[in-house]
XYZ file of C-alpha atoms in Angstrom:
365
model
C -70.263 38.753 11.560
C -72.734 38.798 8.527
C -73.004 41.892 6.227
C -72.509 42.437 2.844
C -69.094 43.647 0.693
C -70.447 44.900 -2.208
C -74.442 46.709 -3.185
C -75.539 43.769 -5.095
C -74.628 40.787 -2.289
C -76.945 39.015 -0.612
C -77.620 39.854 3.187
C -76.564 36.883 4.125
C -73.112 36.489 3.000
C -70.505 35.970 5.887
C -67.568 38.376 5.875
C -64.762 37.934 8.552
C -64.291 40.369 10.998
C -60.569 41.859 9.273
C -61.944 41.493 5.510
C -65.283 43.593 6.933
C -62.425 46.005 9.119
C -60.396 46.176 5.564
C -63.940 46.929 3.678
C -64.879 49.899 6.152
C -61.289 51.498 6.611
C -61.272 51.393 2.569
C -64.142 54.244 3.171
C -62.882 56.150 5.874
C -63.072 59.756 6.054
C -60.962 62.177 7.645
C -62.619 64.153 11.013
C -61.377 67.632 12.097
C -62.868 70.326 14.045
C -63.326 74.147 14.224
C -64.770 76.600 17.004
C -66.386 79.709 16.234
C -65.875 82.492 18.381
C -67.135 86.452 17.823
C -66.706 89.299 19.881
C -69.313 91.908 21.102
C -69.797 93.695 18.068
C -70.740 89.940 15.862
C -67.539 89.571 14.226
C -66.091 85.864 13.520
C -62.262 85.549 15.025
C -60.146 84.367 11.918
C -56.169 82.835 12.276
C -54.027 84.085 9.714
C -51.520 80.684 9.583
C -48.136 80.164 8.293
C -48.932 76.691 5.905
C -51.683 78.065 3.898
C -52.370 81.571 2.002
C -56.199 81.846 3.602
C -57.681 82.265 6.526
C -59.248 79.463 9.379
C -61.453 79.434 12.212
C -59.543 77.930 14.988
C -59.702 73.972 14.947
C -57.772 71.327 13.257
C -57.150 67.333 12.394
C -58.346 64.537 14.934
C -55.584 62.814 16.677
C -56.207 59.141 16.796
C -58.676 58.508 19.290
C -59.957 62.120 20.607
C -63.382 63.179 20.213
C -64.467 66.189 18.205
C -65.123 68.152 21.574
C -62.054 67.414 23.004
C -60.182 68.015 19.368
C -61.131 71.634 19.745
C -60.852 72.439 23.360
C -56.801 70.535 22.874
C -56.779 72.900 19.034
C -58.149 76.110 21.088
C -54.847 75.716 23.551
C -52.280 74.988 20.813
C -53.324 78.170 18.451
C -54.263 80.491 20.646
C -52.991 79.260 24.484
C -56.626 79.498 25.843
C -58.313 76.860 27.895
C -62.031 75.858 26.809
C -64.933 73.683 27.411
C -66.402 73.402 24.358
C -70.159 71.660 24.884
C -72.117 73.193 22.527
C -71.723 72.138 18.698
C -72.777 74.390 15.907
C -72.628 72.024 12.645
C -71.452 68.850 11.286
C -70.094 69.383 7.667
C -69.391 66.096 4.890
C -66.626 67.683 2.926
C -66.753 65.583 -0.324
C -63.397 64.725 -1.792
C -64.603 67.302 -4.113
C -65.219 69.751 -1.744
C -62.311 71.133 -1.223
C -59.203 72.057 -3.213
C -56.171 69.827 -2.711
C -53.123 68.747 -4.071
C -53.539 65.222 -6.109
C -50.839 63.613 -3.913
C -52.562 63.974 -0.753
C -55.539 61.643 -1.929
C -58.379 63.674 -0.084
C -61.127 61.327 0.841
C -63.571 63.649 1.825
C -63.889 64.673 6.135
C -66.427 65.229 8.385
C -66.187 68.901 9.963
C -67.478 69.612 13.559
C -68.064 73.602 14.383
C -68.235 74.227 18.023
C -69.428 77.535 19.392
C -66.704 78.780 21.549
C -68.824 82.295 22.741
C -69.273 85.571 22.633
C -65.741 87.059 24.022
C -65.562 90.161 25.888
C -62.208 92.051 26.255
C -60.486 90.472 29.060
C -60.629 87.065 26.452
C -59.341 88.473 23.811
C -56.662 90.306 25.175
C -55.538 86.848 27.134
C -55.001 85.244 23.769
C -51.249 84.274 23.140
C -51.358 82.416 18.976
C -48.563 79.883 18.881
C -45.643 80.874 17.447
C -44.573 79.662 14.491
C -48.103 78.286 13.195
C -50.268 81.667 13.699
C -49.397 84.254 12.064
C -51.771 86.428 14.178
C -55.113 87.104 14.665
C -58.176 88.937 13.529
C -61.821 89.580 14.359
C -63.780 89.937 10.710
C -67.220 91.124 9.594
C -68.735 88.310 8.785
C -69.643 89.413 5.244
C -65.788 89.465 5.046
C -65.236 85.641 5.702
C -65.635 84.785 1.688
C -62.784 87.159 0.616
C -60.507 85.524 3.271
C -61.388 82.171 3.986
C -61.389 79.117 1.022
C -64.447 79.073 -0.362
C -65.804 75.633 1.500
C -64.557 77.568 4.806
C -66.418 80.461 4.525
C -69.753 78.746 3.722
C -69.253 76.221 6.759
C -68.296 79.448 9.220
C -71.047 81.550 7.662
C -73.810 78.423 7.967
C -72.807 77.360 11.755
C -73.194 81.244 12.636
C -76.792 81.834 11.049
C -77.212 78.373 13.017
C -76.079 79.903 16.185
C -78.514 83.074 15.812
C -81.587 80.800 14.765
C -80.766 78.775 17.395
C -82.870 75.263 16.575
C -79.687 73.306 17.602
C -76.622 72.057 15.306
C -77.261 71.820 11.356
C -75.911 69.223 8.889
C -73.444 70.545 6.006
C -72.604 69.436 3.083
C -69.636 70.840 1.502
C -70.554 73.986 3.360
C -74.106 73.980 2.564
C -77.709 73.420 5.085
C -79.424 70.032 3.948
C -82.670 71.842 5.656
C -81.611 75.535 4.768
C -83.488 78.171 6.929
C -85.014 81.702 6.316
C -81.863 83.092 6.859
C -79.658 80.878 4.924
C -81.844 81.226 1.800
C -81.829 84.769 1.619
C -77.847 84.980 2.790
C -77.825 87.155 6.046
C -74.835 88.012 6.573
C -73.067 87.115 3.370
C -73.453 91.076 2.324
C -72.353 94.152 4.611
C -74.377 94.622 8.026
C -75.935 98.346 8.275
C -72.983 100.480 10.644
C -74.418 102.717 12.301
C -72.006 103.345 14.960
C -73.805 106.314 16.645
C -74.044 107.507 20.277
C -77.807 106.319 21.417
C -79.691 108.634 23.887
C -82.774 107.527 25.855
C -83.955 111.232 26.118
C -86.099 113.612 24.102
C -84.979 115.027 20.852
C -83.216 119.125 21.250
C -85.245 121.128 19.538
C -82.591 122.280 17.277
C -81.958 118.853 15.741
C -83.893 117.705 13.029
C -85.276 114.145 12.695
C -83.915 112.739 9.601
C -84.916 108.823 10.122
C -87.682 106.885 12.294
C -87.445 103.415 12.942
C -89.924 101.316 15.230
C -89.144 97.898 17.036
C -92.249 96.475 16.473
C -92.995 93.871 19.182
C -95.869 90.536 18.340
C -97.671 89.641 20.720
C -94.803 86.875 21.813
C -92.417 89.501 22.390
C -90.782 88.803 19.345
C -90.063 91.969 17.130
C -90.431 92.576 13.039
C -87.450 92.137 11.025
C -87.219 92.748 6.895
C -84.513 91.088 4.621
C -83.803 91.628 0.978
C -84.708 89.480 -0.836
C -81.213 89.959 -2.990
C -78.968 90.717 -0.705
C -80.378 89.249 2.825
C -79.270 92.877 4.501
C -81.605 93.170 7.360
C -83.786 96.183 8.251
C -85.981 97.351 11.253
C -88.993 98.835 9.878
C -89.075 102.791 9.568
C -87.505 105.200 7.589
C -87.348 108.688 6.356
C -89.776 111.408 7.238
C -91.970 112.666 3.853
C -94.418 115.769 3.889
C -97.468 113.325 4.049
C -96.416 112.869 7.546
C -96.851 116.507 8.674
C -93.706 116.207 10.366
C -94.820 113.805 13.446
C -92.003 110.702 13.675
C -94.633 108.544 14.734
C -96.412 108.998 11.496
C -93.383 108.130 9.588
C -92.736 105.095 11.601
C -96.625 103.971 10.922
C -96.372 104.916 7.191
C -93.036 103.244 6.449
C -94.106 99.645 8.410
C -97.324 99.845 5.999
C -95.679 100.073 3.067
C -92.341 98.076 3.499
C -93.830 94.779 5.340
C -97.732 95.424 5.105
C -97.898 96.047 8.869
C -99.975 97.423 11.028
C -98.770 99.004 14.151
C -100.492 100.437 17.513
C -99.565 102.271 20.650
C -95.988 103.539 19.541
C -93.902 104.622 22.480
C -90.268 106.736 21.731
C -87.213 105.910 23.834
C -84.323 107.467 22.189
C -82.750 108.540 19.196
C -79.190 108.250 17.688
C -77.149 111.119 17.232
C -75.582 111.510 13.998
C -72.626 114.036 14.237
C -72.090 114.124 10.536
C -75.517 115.656 9.984
C -76.128 116.363 12.458
C -79.646 115.375 12.890
C -81.200 112.083 15.251
C -82.406 109.101 13.788
C -85.408 108.209 16.382
C -86.747 104.512 17.798
C -89.722 103.575 18.783
C -91.597 100.280 20.188
C -95.379 99.422 18.903
C -97.147 96.519 19.008
C -97.667 94.842 16.115
C -100.909 93.929 15.108
C -101.249 92.464 11.887
C -99.352 92.007 8.405
C -101.080 91.889 5.113
C -99.929 90.383 2.027
C -96.428 91.320 1.473
C -95.946 93.810 -1.209
C -93.543 95.899 -2.969
C -91.922 98.741 -1.019
C -92.549 102.240 -3.451
C -89.481 103.516 -2.376
C -86.525 100.448 -2.906
C -88.991 98.673 -5.493
C -88.222 94.952 -3.226
C -90.691 92.958 -1.924
C -88.936 92.208 2.143
C -88.804 88.760 3.308
C -90.424 89.551 6.719
C -89.356 87.418 10.054
C -90.110 87.549 13.508
C -86.548 87.242 15.841
C -85.993 87.706 19.804
C -84.633 91.410 19.921
C -81.426 89.489 20.893
C -81.354 88.009 17.863
C -82.286 90.877 16.086
C -79.157 92.680 17.387
C -77.033 90.090 15.391
C -78.245 91.536 11.688
C -76.486 95.072 12.540
C -73.407 96.582 13.610
C -74.625 99.468 15.810
C -71.410 99.340 18.234
C -71.719 97.257 21.670
C -72.128 100.530 23.256
C -75.380 101.580 21.742
C -77.064 98.287 20.716
C -76.925 96.912 24.199
C -78.506 100.915 25.001
C -81.211 100.497 22.421
C -82.033 96.558 23.339
C -82.062 97.943 27.100
C -84.449 100.783 26.470
C -86.434 98.536 24.024
C -87.589 95.940 26.760
C -88.577 98.839 28.690
C -90.461 100.024 26.113
C -91.960 96.678 25.682
C -92.947 96.496 29.099
C -94.681 99.601 28.646
C -96.450 98.277 26.108
C -97.485 95.149 28.115
C -95.932 92.311 25.919
C -93.914 89.435 27.493
C -90.332 88.967 26.916
C -89.897 86.262 24.083
C -88.015 82.950 24.789
C -85.367 81.844 22.917
C -86.828 80.536 19.761
C -86.131 79.973 16.390
C -86.650 82.846 13.688
C -90.174 82.509 12.155
C -90.758 83.345 8.502
C -94.416 85.445 7.658
C -95.899 85.016 4.267
C -99.397 84.908 4.860
C -101.573 87.563 6.515
C -101.957 87.480 9.935
C -103.857 89.739 12.814
C -103.051 89.008 16.703
């Protein structure tokens, strides 16, 4: 074999196979695999293990000659008693020798760790989990924002990056110590790093009762390609739909509230608003109404007078948008169905699956 053994050697220097193998072995890394699984609320499955103080995604080290996908499936069966075929990768992370806290005696050389998509599990799949006695003390589905408090720093970064990659849908991402080499807007603003808005309220696809005051008016603003406008807080990554609290200048008209708030928060102009239901708040009691509308244009981003923030504006499919909120499975799915029905009435097509798009410049459709 002709190769080089050091950077300053000429490429023509011949190296015997034995020496070449020894050279490559001296640069060997560990290889590992893990699986990202969520429930219908978008919470992430973590394991409490007996051999570490922090929680982990299902997974572990690869056996000799084992592929990452085979190893991920084996670990699911050994740790959770679940049989699965894993075909979709979310991330490949290069964990540097200093990127993980390990005892010096371990001589950690670094690791290549693959993260696979285990999918969204329903109640029956979750009920079928049988944690391995003596290794897995328990499992729990936790909010994405709680991962940094429960996991080692590098594990939490990797899990959040993989989860954002799954939501974004642009394919597997390459990470270094848990951070993407090419951050998306979701990574840049830290989506899911802070707690999602939690509104576990009942959804009603009907008019608001006359005796129930309207305290909030939100809108699913559909662009011509079927995606919706989502606003991200630049300092926390928290997501909101355009809308807000009625003001006296709205004259008691929830549509006027939604249009005004979209203009103030996102410099967005809306048209053709269609009501499709409300959320009831038993603590109020009050109604939080929902509309669908056509997103006509966006001007240059501006400071929202109510929050003093300049929101980051993205277009996402309605299904992607749901991942940024915690409305509870029932209400979220009901809202999604109602929003799609309103979209059809507006003459907007269903969005194809695609990565989110950040909107930085003025645009008209």
